[in-house]
PDB file of C-alpha atoms in Angstrom:
ATOM      1  CA  MET A   1      19.759  30.375 -20.437  1.00 60.00           C
ATOM      2  CA  ALA A   2      21.064  29.064 -23.739  1.00 60.00           C
ATOM      3  CA  GLU A   3      19.176  30.443 -26.740  1.00 69.00           C
ATOM      4  CA  ARG A   4      19.853  27.718 -29.296  1.00 78.00           C
ATOM      5  CA  ARG A   5      18.073  24.390 -29.410  1.00 87.00           C
ATOM      6  CA  MET A   6      19.015  21.255 -31.318  1.00 91.00           C
ATOM      7  CA  PHE A   7      17.020  18.213 -32.421  1.00 93.00           C
ATOM      8  CA  ALA A   8      18.219  14.647 -32.849  1.00 92.00           C
ATOM      9  CA  LYS A   9      17.162  13.115 -36.165  1.00 93.00           C
ATOM     10  CA  LYS A  10      16.906   9.802 -34.334  1.00 92.00           C
ATOM     11  CA  ILE A  11      13.765  11.245 -32.711  1.00 94.00           C
ATOM     12  CA  THR A  12      12.354  13.720 -35.237  1.00 94.00           C
ATOM     13  CA  GLU A  13      12.771  11.353 -38.201  1.00 94.00           C
ATOM     14  CA  SER A  14      11.514   8.261 -36.412  1.00 94.00           C
ATOM     15  CA  ASP A  15       8.346   6.575 -37.688  1.00 94.00           C
ATOM     16  CA  ALA A  16       6.619   7.295 -34.367  1.00 94.00           C
ATOM     17  CA  PHE A  17       7.257  11.020 -34.779  1.00 95.00           C
ATOM     18  CA  LEU A  18       6.519  11.264 -38.514  1.00 95.00           C
ATOM     19  CA  ASP A  19       3.288   9.286 -38.116  1.00 95.00           C
ATOM     20  CA  MET A  20       1.869  12.152 -36.051  1.00 95.00           C
ATOM     21  CA  PRO A  21      -0.027  14.996 -37.769  1.00 95.00           C
ATOM     22  CA  SER A  22       2.088  17.945 -38.893  1.00 96.00           C
ATOM     23  CA  SER A  23       0.313  20.169 -36.344  1.00 96.00           C
ATOM     24  CA  THR A  24       1.431  17.841 -33.538  1.00 96.00           C
ATOM     25  CA  GLN A  25       4.999  17.819 -34.843  1.00 96.00           C
ATOM     26  CA  MET A  26       4.925  21.635 -35.011  1.00 97.00           C
ATOM     27  CA  LEU A  27       3.740  21.840 -31.400  1.00 97.00           C
ATOM     28  CA  TYR A  28       6.611  19.600 -30.320  1.00 97.00           C
ATOM     29  CA  PHE A  29       9.158  21.889 -31.974  1.00 96.00           C
ATOM     30  CA  HIS A  30       7.597  24.994 -30.407  1.00 96.00           C
ATOM     31  CA  LEU A  31       7.544  23.404 -26.943  1.00 96.00           C
ATOM     32  CA  SER A  32      11.188  22.371 -27.320  1.00 95.00           C
ATOM     33  CA  MET A  33      12.220  25.844 -28.452  1.00 94.00           C
ATOM     34  CA  ASN A  34      10.565  27.361 -25.362  1.00 94.00           C
ATOM     35  CA  ALA A  35      11.914  24.818 -22.850  1.00 94.00           C
ATOM     36  CA  ASP A  36      14.472  25.770 -20.205  1.00 94.00           C
ATOM     37  CA  ASP A  37      17.964  24.267 -20.145  1.00 93.00           C
ATOM     38  CA  ASP A  38      16.704  21.039 -18.546  1.00 94.00           C
ATOM     39  CA  GLY A  39      13.811  20.655 -20.992  1.00 94.00           C
ATOM     40  CA  PHE A  40      10.967  21.899 -18.741  1.00 96.00           C
ATOM     41  CA  VAL A  41       8.078  24.069 -19.973  1.00 96.00           C
ATOM     42  CA  ASN A  42       5.798  25.803 -17.452  1.00 95.00           C
ATOM     43  CA  ASN A  43       3.253  27.182 -19.961  1.00 94.00           C
ATOM     44  CA  PRO A  44       2.521  24.444 -22.518  1.00 95.00           C
ATOM     45  CA  LYS A  45      -1.104  25.528 -22.949  1.00 95.00           C
ATOM     46  CA  LYS A  46      -0.037  29.059 -23.812  1.00 94.00           C
ATOM     47  CA  ILE A  47       2.438  27.788 -26.394  1.00 95.00           C
ATOM     48  CA  GLN A  48      -0.227  25.473 -27.792  1.00 95.00           C
ATOM     49  CA  ARG A  49      -2.583  28.410 -28.312  1.00 94.00           C
ATOM     50  CA  MET A  50       0.230  30.619 -29.621  1.00 93.00           C
ATOM     51  CA  CYS A  51       1.056  28.240 -32.467  1.00 93.00           C
ATOM     52  CA  GLY A  52      -2.561  27.292 -33.222  1.00 95.00           C
ATOM     53  CA  ALA A  53      -2.296  23.642 -32.169  1.00 95.00           C
ATOM     54  CA  SER A  54      -5.276  21.760 -30.749  1.00 94.00           C
ATOM     55  CA  ASP A  55      -5.836  19.958 -27.452  1.00 94.00           C
ATOM     56  CA  ASP A  56      -5.643  16.691 -29.398  1.00 94.00           C
ATOM     57  CA  ASP A  57      -2.130  17.609 -30.575  1.00 95.00           C
ATOM     58  CA  PHE A  58      -1.051  18.141 -26.970  1.00 94.00           C
ATOM     59  CA  LYS A  59      -2.709  14.920 -25.782  1.00 94.00           C
ATOM     60  CA  LEU A  60      -1.055  12.980 -28.599  1.00 94.00           C
ATOM     61  CA  LEU A  61       2.424  14.138 -27.573  1.00 96.00           C
ATOM     62  CA  ILE A  62       1.691  12.867 -24.060  1.00 93.00           C
ATOM     63  CA  ALA A  63       0.178   9.599 -25.279  1.00 93.00           C
ATOM     64  CA  LYS A  64       3.152   8.959 -27.590  1.00 93.00           C
ATOM     65  CA  SER A  65       5.571   9.795 -24.733  1.00 93.00           C
ATOM     66  CA  PHE A  66       7.285  12.678 -26.491  1.00 95.00           C
ATOM     67  CA  VAL A  67       6.554  14.858 -23.445  1.00 95.00           C
ATOM     68  CA  ILE A  68       5.936  13.983 -19.784  1.00 95.00           C
ATOM     69  CA  LEU A  69       3.123  15.847 -18.000  1.00 94.00           C
ATOM     70  CA  PHE A  70       3.258  16.495 -14.228  1.00 93.00           C
ATOM     71  CA  GLU A  71       0.285  17.115 -11.932  1.00 90.00           C
ATOM     72  CA  SER A  72       1.428  20.730 -11.660  1.00 91.00           C
ATOM     73  CA  GLY A  73       0.743  21.255 -15.375  1.00 93.00           C
ATOM     74  CA  ILE A  74       4.447  21.560 -16.138  1.00 95.00           C
ATOM     75  CA  ILE A  75       5.868  19.316 -18.863  1.00 95.00           C
ATOM     76  CA  VAL A  76       9.344  18.088 -19.746  1.00 96.00           C
ATOM     77  CA  ILE A  77      10.614  17.072 -23.184  1.00 96.00           C
ATOM     78  CA  LYS A  78      11.271  13.347 -22.729  1.00 95.00           C
ATOM     79  CA  HIS A  79      14.235  13.143 -25.123  1.00 96.00           C
ATOM     80  CA  TRP A  80      15.741  16.500 -24.137  1.00 94.00           C
ATOM     81  CA  LYS A  81      19.146  15.110 -23.226  1.00 92.00           C
ATOM     82  CA  MET A  82      19.295  13.267 -26.544  1.00 92.00           C
ATOM     83  CA  HIS A  83      18.611  16.522 -28.386  1.00 93.00           C
ATOM     84  CA  ASN A  84      20.726  19.006 -26.467  1.00 88.00           C
ATOM     85  CA  TYR A  85      24.086  19.347 -24.820  1.00 83.00           C
ATOM     86  CA  ILE A  86      24.510  22.767 -23.202  1.00 82.00           C
ATOM     87  CA  GLN A  87      27.937  24.029 -22.170  1.00 81.00           C
ATOM     88  CA  SER A  88      28.351  24.636 -18.444  1.00 82.00           C
ATOM     89  CA  ASP A  89      29.025  28.361 -18.893  1.00 81.00           C
ATOM     90  CA  ARG A  90      25.645  28.749 -20.612  1.00 85.00           C
ATOM     91  CA  TYR A  91      23.627  26.245 -18.600  1.00 88.00           C
ATOM     92  CA  ARG A  92      21.000  27.509 -16.152  1.00 91.00           C
ATOM     93  CA  PRO A  93      19.366  24.864 -13.920  1.00 92.00           C
ATOM     94  CA  THR A  94      15.596  24.539 -14.055  1.00 93.00           C
ATOM     95  CA  ASP A  95      13.433  26.277 -11.464  1.00 93.00           C
ATOM     96  CA  TYR A  96      11.154  23.233 -11.314  1.00 94.00           C
ATOM     97  CA  VAL A  97      13.175  21.220  -8.828  1.00 92.00           C
ATOM     98  CA  ASP A  98      10.226  19.216  -7.471  1.00 92.00           C
ATOM     99  CA  GLU A  99       9.328  17.897 -10.906  1.00 93.00           C
ATOM    100  CA  LYS A 100      12.964  17.175 -11.756  1.00 92.00           C
ATOM    101  CA  SER A 101      13.397  15.218  -8.526  1.00 92.00           C
ATOM    102  CA  MET A 102      10.728  12.771  -9.756  1.00 91.00           C
ATOM    103  CA  LEU A 103      12.682  11.956 -12.908  1.00 92.00           C
ATOM    104  CA  GLY A 104      15.417   9.522 -13.730  1.00 91.00           C
ATOM    105  CA  VAL A 105      17.468   9.127 -16.890  1.00 91.00           C
ATOM    106  CA  LYS A 106      17.541   5.913 -18.910  1.00 90.00           C
ATOM    107  CA  LYS A 107      20.680   4.563 -20.589  1.00 89.00           C
ATOM    108  CA  ASN A 108      19.642   6.217 -23.863  1.00 89.00           C
ATOM    109  CA  LYS A 109      19.485   9.588 -22.022  1.00 90.00           C
ATOM    110  CA  ALA A 110      15.680   9.820 -22.146  1.00 92.00           C
ATOM    111  CA  TYR A 111      13.828  11.039 -19.045  1.00 93.00           C
ATOM    112  CA  THR A 112      11.574   8.541 -17.278  1.00 91.00           C
ATOM    113  CA  LEU A 113       9.232   8.358 -14.275  1.00 87.00           C
ATOM    114  CA  ASP A 114       9.538   4.565 -14.105  1.00 80.00           C
ATOM    115  CA  GLU A 115      12.100   3.666 -11.437  1.00 75.00           C
ATOM    116  CA  SER A 116      12.567   0.187 -12.902  1.00 75.00           C
ATOM    117  CA  LYS A 117      13.921   1.783 -16.101  1.00 71.00           C
ATOM    118  CA  MET A 118      16.130   4.416 -14.475  1.00 72.00           C
ATOM    119  CA  TYR A 119      19.871   4.301 -15.105  1.00 77.00           C
ATOM    120  CA  THR A 120      20.599   7.433 -13.071  1.00 78.00           C
ATOM    121  CA  LYS A 121      18.475   9.591 -10.800  1.00 75.00           C
ATOM    122  CA  CYS A 122      18.264  13.335 -11.421  1.00 74.00           C
ATOM    123  CA  ILE A 123      19.856  15.310  -8.565  1.00 58.00           C
ATOM    124  CA  GLN A 124      19.519  19.077  -8.142  1.00 51.00           C
ATOM    125  CA  ASP A 125      22.387  21.569  -8.083  1.00 47.00           C
ATOM    126  CA  VAL A 126      23.406  22.432  -4.514  1.00 39.00           C
ATOM    127  CA  SER A 127      25.950  24.671  -2.809  1.00 39.00           C
ATOM    128  CA  VAL A 128      27.730  23.951   0.480  1.00 38.00           C
ATOM    129  CA  GLY A 129      29.515  26.990   1.941  1.00 39.00           C
ATOM    130  CA  LYS A 130      31.878  28.252  -0.715  1.00 37.00           C
ATOM    131  CA  ASP A 131      32.167  24.890  -2.444  1.00 40.00           C
ATOM    132  CA  SER A 132      29.694  24.581  -5.284  1.00 37.00           C
ATOM    133  CA  ILE A 133      28.624  21.138  -6.417  1.00 36.00           C
ATOM    134  CA  GLY A 134      27.426  21.173 -10.022  1.00 40.00           C
ATOM    135  CA  LYS A 135      24.838  19.105 -11.817  1.00 41.00           C
ATOM    136  CA  VAL A 136      25.402  15.446 -11.030  1.00 42.00           C
ATOM    137  CA  SER A 137      23.769  12.108 -11.685  1.00 44.00           C
ATOM    138  CA  ILE A 138      23.967   9.293  -9.162  1.00 43.00           C
ATOM    139  CA  ASP A 139      23.445   5.636  -9.935  1.00 47.00           C
ATOM    140  CA  LYS A 140      20.354   4.496  -8.044  1.00 43.00           C
ATOM    141  CA  ASN A 141      22.430   1.589  -6.683  1.00 46.00           C
ATOM    142  CA  SER A 142      25.237   3.830  -5.421  1.00 46.00           C
ATOM    143  CA  ILE A 143      27.103   2.653  -2.317  1.00 44.00           C
ATOM    144  CA  VAL A 144      26.971   4.579   0.975  1.00 44.00           C
ATOM    145  CA  LYS A 145      28.230   3.837   4.492  1.00 45.00           C
ATOM    146  CA  ASP A 146      25.989   3.072   7.442  1.00 45.00           C
ATOM    147  CA  SER A 147      26.635   4.099  11.070  1.00 42.00           C
ATOM    148  CA  LYS A 148      28.983   1.127  11.537  1.00 44.00           C
ATOM    149  CA  GLY A 149      30.980   1.936   8.428  1.00 46.00           C
ATOM    150  CA  GLU A 150      29.486  -0.990   6.527  1.00 46.00           C
ATOM    151  CA  SER A 151      28.750  -0.579   2.802  1.00 44.00           C
ATOM    152  CA  VAL A 152      25.051  -0.480   2.011  1.00 45.00           C
ATOM    153  CA  ARG A 153      23.033   0.368  -1.059  1.00 47.00           C
ATOM    154  CA  GLY A 154      21.933   3.992  -1.344  1.00 45.00           C
ATOM    155  CA  GLU A 155      18.551   2.867  -2.573  1.00 44.00           C
ATOM    156  CA  LYS A 156      15.529   3.353  -0.310  1.00 44.00           C
ATOM    157  CA  THR A 157      17.441   4.703   2.683  1.00 48.00           C
ATOM    158  CA  LYS A 158      14.451   6.788   3.765  1.00 60.00           C
ATOM    159  CA  HIS A 159      11.020   5.513   4.646  1.00 76.00           C
ATOM    160  CA  PHE A 160       8.175   7.870   3.770  1.00 82.00           C
ATOM    161  CA  ILE A 161       5.711   8.594   6.575  1.00 88.00           C
ATOM    162  CA  PRO A 162       2.417  10.209   5.509  1.00 88.00           C
ATOM    163  CA  PRO A 163       1.760  13.529   7.265  1.00 89.00           C
ATOM    164  CA  SER A 164      -1.165  14.274   9.547  1.00 89.00           C
ATOM    165  CA  VAL A 165      -3.828  16.819   8.634  1.00 87.00           C
ATOM    166  CA  GLU A 166      -2.411  19.111  11.317  1.00 88.00           C
ATOM    167  CA  GLU A 167       1.099  18.956   9.814  1.00 89.00           C
ATOM    168  CA  VAL A 168      -0.168  19.805   6.338  1.00 91.00           C
ATOM    169  CA  GLU A 169      -2.401  22.536   7.706  1.00 90.00           C
ATOM    170  CA  GLN A 170       0.504  24.129   9.601  1.00 91.00           C
ATOM    171  CA  TYR A 171       2.777  24.013   6.543  1.00 90.00           C
ATOM    172  CA  CYS A 172       0.080  25.556   4.333  1.00 89.00           C
ATOM    173  CA  LEU A 173      -0.468  28.316   6.898  1.00 89.00           C
ATOM    174  CA  GLU A 174       3.267  29.058   6.887  1.00 88.00           C
ATOM    175  CA  ARG A 175       3.184  29.391   3.097  1.00 88.00           C
ATOM    176  CA  SER A 176      -0.182  31.232   3.020  1.00 88.00           C
ATOM    177  CA  ASN A 177      -1.283  29.187   0.019  1.00 87.00           C
ATOM    178  CA  ASN A 178      -4.934  28.553   1.072  1.00 88.00           C
ATOM    179  CA  ILE A 179      -4.654  24.845   0.240  1.00 90.00           C
ATOM    180  CA  ASP A 180      -7.180  22.715   2.134  1.00 91.00           C
ATOM    181  CA  ALA A 181      -5.141  20.223   4.166  1.00 89.00           C
ATOM    182  CA  GLN A 182      -7.913  17.629   4.373  1.00 92.00           C
ATOM    183  CA  SER A 183      -8.399  17.682   0.579  1.00 90.00           C
ATOM    184  CA  PHE A 184      -4.658  17.187   0.122  1.00 90.00           C
ATOM    185  CA  ILE A 185      -4.627  14.225   2.524  1.00 90.00           C
ATOM    186  CA  ASP A 186      -7.760  12.649   0.994  1.00 89.00           C
ATOM    187  CA  PHE A 187      -6.378  12.993  -2.547  1.00 89.00           C
ATOM    188  CA  TYR A 188      -3.074  11.255  -1.884  1.00 89.00           C
ATOM    189  CA  GLU A 189      -4.538   8.647   0.469  1.00 87.00           C
ATOM    190  CA  SER A 190      -6.851   7.624  -2.385  1.00 86.00           C
ATOM    191  CA  LYS A 191      -3.744   7.139  -4.545  1.00 85.00           C
ATOM    192  CA  GLY A 192      -1.790   5.240  -1.901  1.00 88.00           C
ATOM    193  CA  TRP A 193       0.574   8.212  -1.546  1.00 90.00           C
ATOM    194  CA  MET A 194       1.806   7.691  -5.093  1.00 89.00           C
ATOM    195  CA  ILE A 195       2.865  10.389  -7.581  1.00 86.00           C
ATOM    196  CA  GLY A 196       2.395   8.851 -10.983  1.00 83.00           C
ATOM    197  CA  LYS A 197       4.083   5.443 -10.703  1.00 82.00           C
ATOM    198  CA  ASN A 198       6.400   6.494  -7.894  1.00 86.00           C
ATOM    199  CA  LYS A 199       5.950   6.430  -4.121  1.00 88.00           C
ATOM    200  CA  MET A 200       5.872   9.932  -2.638  1.00 90.00           C
ATOM    201  CA  LYS A 201       9.147  10.899  -0.977  1.00 89.00           C
ATOM    202  CA  ASP A 202       8.478  14.460   0.202  1.00 91.00           C
ATOM    203  CA  TRP A 203       4.935  15.596   1.018  1.00 92.00           C
ATOM    204  CA  LYS A 204       6.048  19.218   1.403  1.00 92.00           C
ATOM    205  CA  ALA A 205       7.278  19.172  -2.189  1.00 91.00           C
ATOM    206  CA  ALA A 206       3.848  17.858  -3.222  1.00 91.00           C
ATOM    207  CA  VAL A 207       2.197  20.763  -1.366  1.00 91.00           C
ATOM    208  CA  ARG A 208       4.412  23.223  -3.265  1.00 91.00           C
ATOM    209  CA  THR A 209       3.478  21.518  -6.540  1.00 89.00           C
ATOM    210  CA  TRP A 210      -0.218  22.003  -5.712  1.00 87.00           C
ATOM    211  CA  GLU A 211       0.555  25.603  -4.869  1.00 86.00           C
ATOM    212  CA  ARG A 212       2.179  26.302  -8.245  1.00 85.00           C
ATOM    213  CA  SER A 213      -0.581  24.449 -10.073  1.00 82.00           C
ATOM    214  CA  ARG A 214      -3.209  26.627  -8.371  1.00 78.00           C
ATOM    215  CA  LYS A 215      -1.316  29.803  -9.283  1.00 74.00           C
ATOM    216  CA  GLN A 216      -1.117  28.658 -12.906  1.00 71.00           C
ATOM    217  CA  GLU A 217      -4.853  27.868 -12.967  1.00 67.00           C
ATOM    218  CA  ASN A 218      -5.628  31.306 -11.523  1.00 61.00           C
ATOM    219  CA  LYS A 219      -3.493  32.952 -14.211  1.00 57.00           C
ATOM    220  CA  GLU A 220      -5.285  31.012 -16.940  1.00 58.00           C
ATOM    221  CA  ASN A 221      -8.699  31.878 -15.456  1.00 56.00           C
ATOM    222  CA  VAL A 222      -7.779  35.560 -15.387  1.00 51.00           C
ATOM    223  CA  PHE A 223      -6.627  35.326 -19.001  1.00 50.00           C
ATOM    224  CA  ASP A 224      -9.847  33.542 -20.056  1.00 56.00           C
ATOM    225  CA  GLU A 225     -11.951  36.177 -18.285  1.00 55.00           C
ATOM    226  CA  TRP A 226      -9.956  38.922 -19.994  1.00 51.00           C
ATOM    227  CA  ARG A 227     -10.296  37.229 -23.393  1.00 57.00           C
ATOM    228  CA  ASN A 228     -14.053  36.724 -22.994  1.00 59.00           C
ATOM    229  CA  ALA A 229     -14.727  40.220 -21.647  1.00 54.00           C
TER     230      ALA A 229
END
């Protein structure tokens, strides 16, 4: 992972940024310095406590859209790609592939969860046999071929089908994560199977997000118990 981080004055000297309290600005810099090479941070609460910032500082960064918070508790620096360009020989892809798959990139290189504002959709690094395909971005209106060889839009080629309780239960048993399948189903049915502003595309990815979130909560509970002992 690259060790150096850069900051675009277009962001850090904007009125929106400078209008925030100095403690909030400080938290933003600390979060950015601890982000991975795609701008993701898996322990924002720890960094907040480490630098002495308050919960209000963290909430303000979210409210002002300087960071994007996922249900898993992981955040991403919204303007990461405007701040940093990392050479390919130093770049290490993020481990948080589920969260990255929810993001798109606007024309100004800022991350977004709003599909109507996406210029490109974030695609994960993959390998096929010995041929490695690096980090790529695909236009959401990219052209693909159907079974008859006709050109069709790549957008919305898959239709999401909500899982049954039995399917979720079986998957959770395979992963030994102790997630209650009925609670998972009830939660997302109440939201219309939406994640933020986007329609769910992969329920198994959502299960894994719950799994990581639970692990993070358990770690924080253990830490709090240790601190209060």
